[in-house]
Short mmCIF file of C-alpha atoms and ligand atoms in Angstrom, two decimals:
data_model
loop_
_atom_site.label_atom_id
_atom_site.label_comp_id
_atom_site.label_asym_id
_atom_site.label_seq_id
_atom_site.Cartn_x
_atom_site.Cartn_y
_atom_site.Cartn_z
CA MET A 1004 33.51 10.58 14.46
CA LEU A 1005 31.83 7.71 12.66
CA ASN A 1006 29.46 5.52 14.63
CA GLY A 1007 31.19 6.47 17.86
CA GLU A 1008 34.74 5.95 16.60
CA LYS A 1009 37.24 8.59 15.71
CA ILE A 1010 38.48 8.00 12.20
CA GLU A 1011 40.84 9.81 9.88
CA VAL A 1012 40.68 9.48 6.15
CA ASP A 1013 42.26 11.44 3.31
CA VAL A 1014 39.74 12.35 0.63
CA PRO A 1015 39.66 14.67 -2.36
CA PRO A 1016 37.81 17.91 -1.60
CA ASN A 1017 35.02 17.04 -4.02
CA GLU A 1018 34.27 13.57 -2.65
CA ILE A 1019 30.74 13.02 -1.39
CA LEU A 1020 30.20 11.43 1.99
CA LEU A 1021 28.30 8.51 0.46
CA ASP A 1022 31.40 7.51 -1.54
CA THR A 1023 33.69 7.82 1.45
CA LEU A 1024 31.40 5.66 3.53
CA ARG A 1025 30.71 2.98 0.95
CA LEU A 1026 33.88 2.87 -1.14
CA ARG A 1027 36.63 3.82 1.30
CA LEU A 1028 35.26 2.67 4.64
CA GLY A 1029 33.06 -0.25 3.60
CA VAL A 1030 30.04 1.19 5.37
CA LYS A 1031 27.35 -0.11 3.02
CA GLY A 1032 24.19 0.59 5.04
CA PRO A 1033 23.52 3.95 3.38
CA LYS A 1034 22.39 3.01 -0.14
CA ARG A 1035 23.19 4.63 -3.45
CA GLY A 1036 19.87 5.54 -5.04
CA CYS A 1037 19.26 8.67 -7.07
CA GLU A 1038 22.46 10.51 -6.07
CA ARG A 1039 20.46 13.70 -6.58
CA ALA A 1040 19.12 14.39 -3.11
CA GLU A 1041 15.70 13.03 -3.99
CA CYS A 1042 15.21 9.52 -2.64
CA GLY A 1043 16.66 9.39 0.88
CA THR A 1044 18.20 5.90 0.61
CA CYS A 1045 21.61 7.36 1.46
CA THR A 1046 20.43 9.10 4.65
CA VAL A 1047 22.80 9.27 7.60
CA LEU A 1048 22.71 11.35 10.77
CA LEU A 1049 25.08 14.27 10.98
CA ASP A 1050 25.20 15.62 14.52
CA GLY A 1051 21.90 13.82 15.03
CA LYS A 1052 20.11 15.33 12.04
CA PRO A 1053 19.23 13.35 8.90
CA VAL A 1054 21.19 14.37 5.79
CA TYR A 1055 21.55 12.91 2.34
CA SER A 1056 25.09 11.57 2.24
CA CYS A 1057 25.04 11.93 -1.56
CA ASN A 1058 24.50 15.63 -1.13
CA ILE A 1059 27.24 16.53 1.30
CA LEU A 1060 30.97 16.59 0.85
CA THR A 1061 33.02 14.50 3.20
CA VAL A 1062 35.08 17.54 4.15
CA GLN A 1063 31.88 19.16 5.41
CA ALA A 1064 31.56 16.34 7.93
CA ASP A 1065 35.04 16.93 9.31
CA GLY A 1066 34.97 17.14 13.11
CA ARG A 1067 31.30 16.22 13.25
CA GLU A 1068 29.46 13.13 14.35
CA ILE A 1069 28.20 10.76 11.68
CA MET A 1070 25.86 7.92 12.56
CA THR A 1071 24.76 5.32 10.03
CA ILE A 1072 22.25 2.51 10.07
CA GLU A 1073 25.03 0.14 11.13
CA LYS A 1074 25.18 1.82 14.54
CA ILE A 1075 21.50 2.68 14.73
CA SER A 1076 20.53 -0.96 14.25
CA GLN A 1077 22.67 -1.91 17.26
CA GLU A 1078 20.80 0.48 19.52
CA ALA A 1079 17.68 -0.75 21.32
CA LEU A 1080 15.53 1.94 19.75
CA GLY A 1081 16.89 1.30 16.25
CA ARG A 1082 16.24 -2.43 16.61
CA LYS A 1083 12.76 -1.73 17.83
CA ILE A 1084 11.98 0.46 14.84
CA ALA A 1085 13.44 -2.07 12.38
CA GLU A 1086 11.48 -4.93 13.96
CA SER A 1087 8.32 -2.87 13.72
CA PHE A 1088 8.98 -2.39 9.98
CA SER A 1089 9.11 -6.17 9.56
CA ARG A 1090 6.04 -6.78 11.68
CA GLU A 1091 3.95 -4.15 9.90
CA GLY A 1092 4.92 -5.33 6.41
CA ALA A 1093 6.76 -2.07 5.72
CA VAL A 1094 9.67 -3.86 4.03
CA GLN A 1095 9.53 -5.40 0.59
CA CYS A 1096 12.75 -5.05 -1.40
CA GLY A 1097 14.28 -3.31 1.62
CA PHE A 1098 16.34 -0.85 -0.38
CA CYS A 1099 14.70 2.17 1.21
CA THR A 1100 14.50 0.73 4.72
CA PRO A 1101 17.85 1.93 6.15
CA GLY A 1102 16.95 5.48 5.20
CA PHE A 1103 13.49 5.31 6.76
CA VAL A 1104 14.77 3.71 9.96
CA THR A 1105 17.48 6.37 10.21
CA VAL A 1106 14.95 9.17 9.86
CA ALA A 1107 12.59 7.55 12.38
CA TYR A 1108 15.44 7.18 14.85
CA ALA A 1109 16.24 10.89 14.54
CA LEU A 1110 12.58 11.77 14.95
CA ALA A 1111 12.40 9.77 18.18
CA ALA A 1112 15.26 11.78 19.60
CA SER A 1113 13.29 15.00 19.27
CA ASN A 1114 9.75 13.69 19.71
CA SER A 1115 9.12 10.56 21.73
CA ASN A 1116 5.46 10.25 20.74
CA PRO A 1117 4.94 11.76 17.28
CA ASN A 1118 1.52 11.83 15.69
CA GLU A 1119 0.83 10.68 12.15
CA ALA A 1120 1.25 14.13 10.63
CA GLU A 1121 4.62 14.57 12.31
CA ILE A 1122 5.76 11.16 11.10
CA ARG A 1123 4.63 11.87 7.54
CA LYS A 1124 6.46 15.20 7.64
CA SER A 1125 9.64 13.53 8.87
CA ILE A 1126 9.71 11.01 6.02
CA GLU A 1127 8.78 13.35 3.22
CA GLY A 1128 12.37 13.26 1.94
CA ASN A 1129 12.37 9.47 1.62
CA LEU A 1130 10.90 7.47 -1.24
CA CYS A 1131 9.64 3.89 -1.30
CA ARG A 1132 8.62 2.30 -4.57
CA CYS A 1133 7.24 -0.90 -3.08
CA THR A 1134 5.13 -0.62 0.00
CA GLY A 1135 3.14 2.59 -0.17
CA TYR A 1136 3.68 4.78 2.83
CA LYS A 1137 0.87 3.71 5.11
CA LYS A 1138 2.68 0.64 6.41
CA ILE A 1139 5.84 2.63 6.94
CA VAL A 1140 3.96 5.28 8.90
CA ASN A 1141 2.25 2.56 10.97
CA ALA A 1142 5.58 0.88 11.67
CA ILE A 1143 7.13 4.11 12.89
CA MET A 1144 4.09 5.12 14.90
CA LYS A 1145 3.85 1.77 16.68
CA SER A 1146 7.53 1.57 17.50
CA LEU A 1147 7.79 5.13 18.75
CA SER A 1148 4.54 5.29 20.65
CA SER A 1149 5.40 2.13 22.56
CA GLU A 1150 8.87 3.59 23.17
CA SER A 1151 7.34 6.50 25.01
CA LYS A 1152 5.52 4.31 27.53
S1 FES B 2101 20.99 8.61 -3.15
FE1 FES B 2101 21.04 10.33 -1.85
S2 FES B 2101 19.00 11.10 -1.88
FE2 FES B 2101 18.99 9.48 -3.33
S1 FES B 2102 10.65 -1.57 0.21
FE1 FES B 2102 11.39 -1.41 -1.83
S2 FES B 2102 11.73 0.73 -2.13
FE2 FES B 2102 10.83 0.59 -0.17
#
């Protein structure tokens, strides 16, 4: 399942999920950054948990549920998080933003009112070269704490 739709695609056994999404399926939200499981720009949710799509084979996702920023940004919570990023100045070049929003969305599913330490822990696998992390943490905290009310 990809973003709520059942899809079938033939791929070589060594193809990474990021390539299947971007090159075969035209799902360009997950970004190609380091391709070494270090930056988090390629993050997607696999059965609700954030994974680096550059670090997982597509065949490993067979029969599982993949959710990308394309779907997340259509959900009320995803929109709320993304809007909070804009409001708090947590977006500059924006390259990292899909990954951060994806991780924040997953965090909200397990913790509706995370504290700063929990937010920082959740984003420790994501890098941003532009903003510093304080604005990102603020954006997540504000969007999720208001969500819980
Ligand atoms: S591109 Fe996947 S972690 Fe950097
Ligand atoms: S806004 Fe540019 S890398 Fe984060």
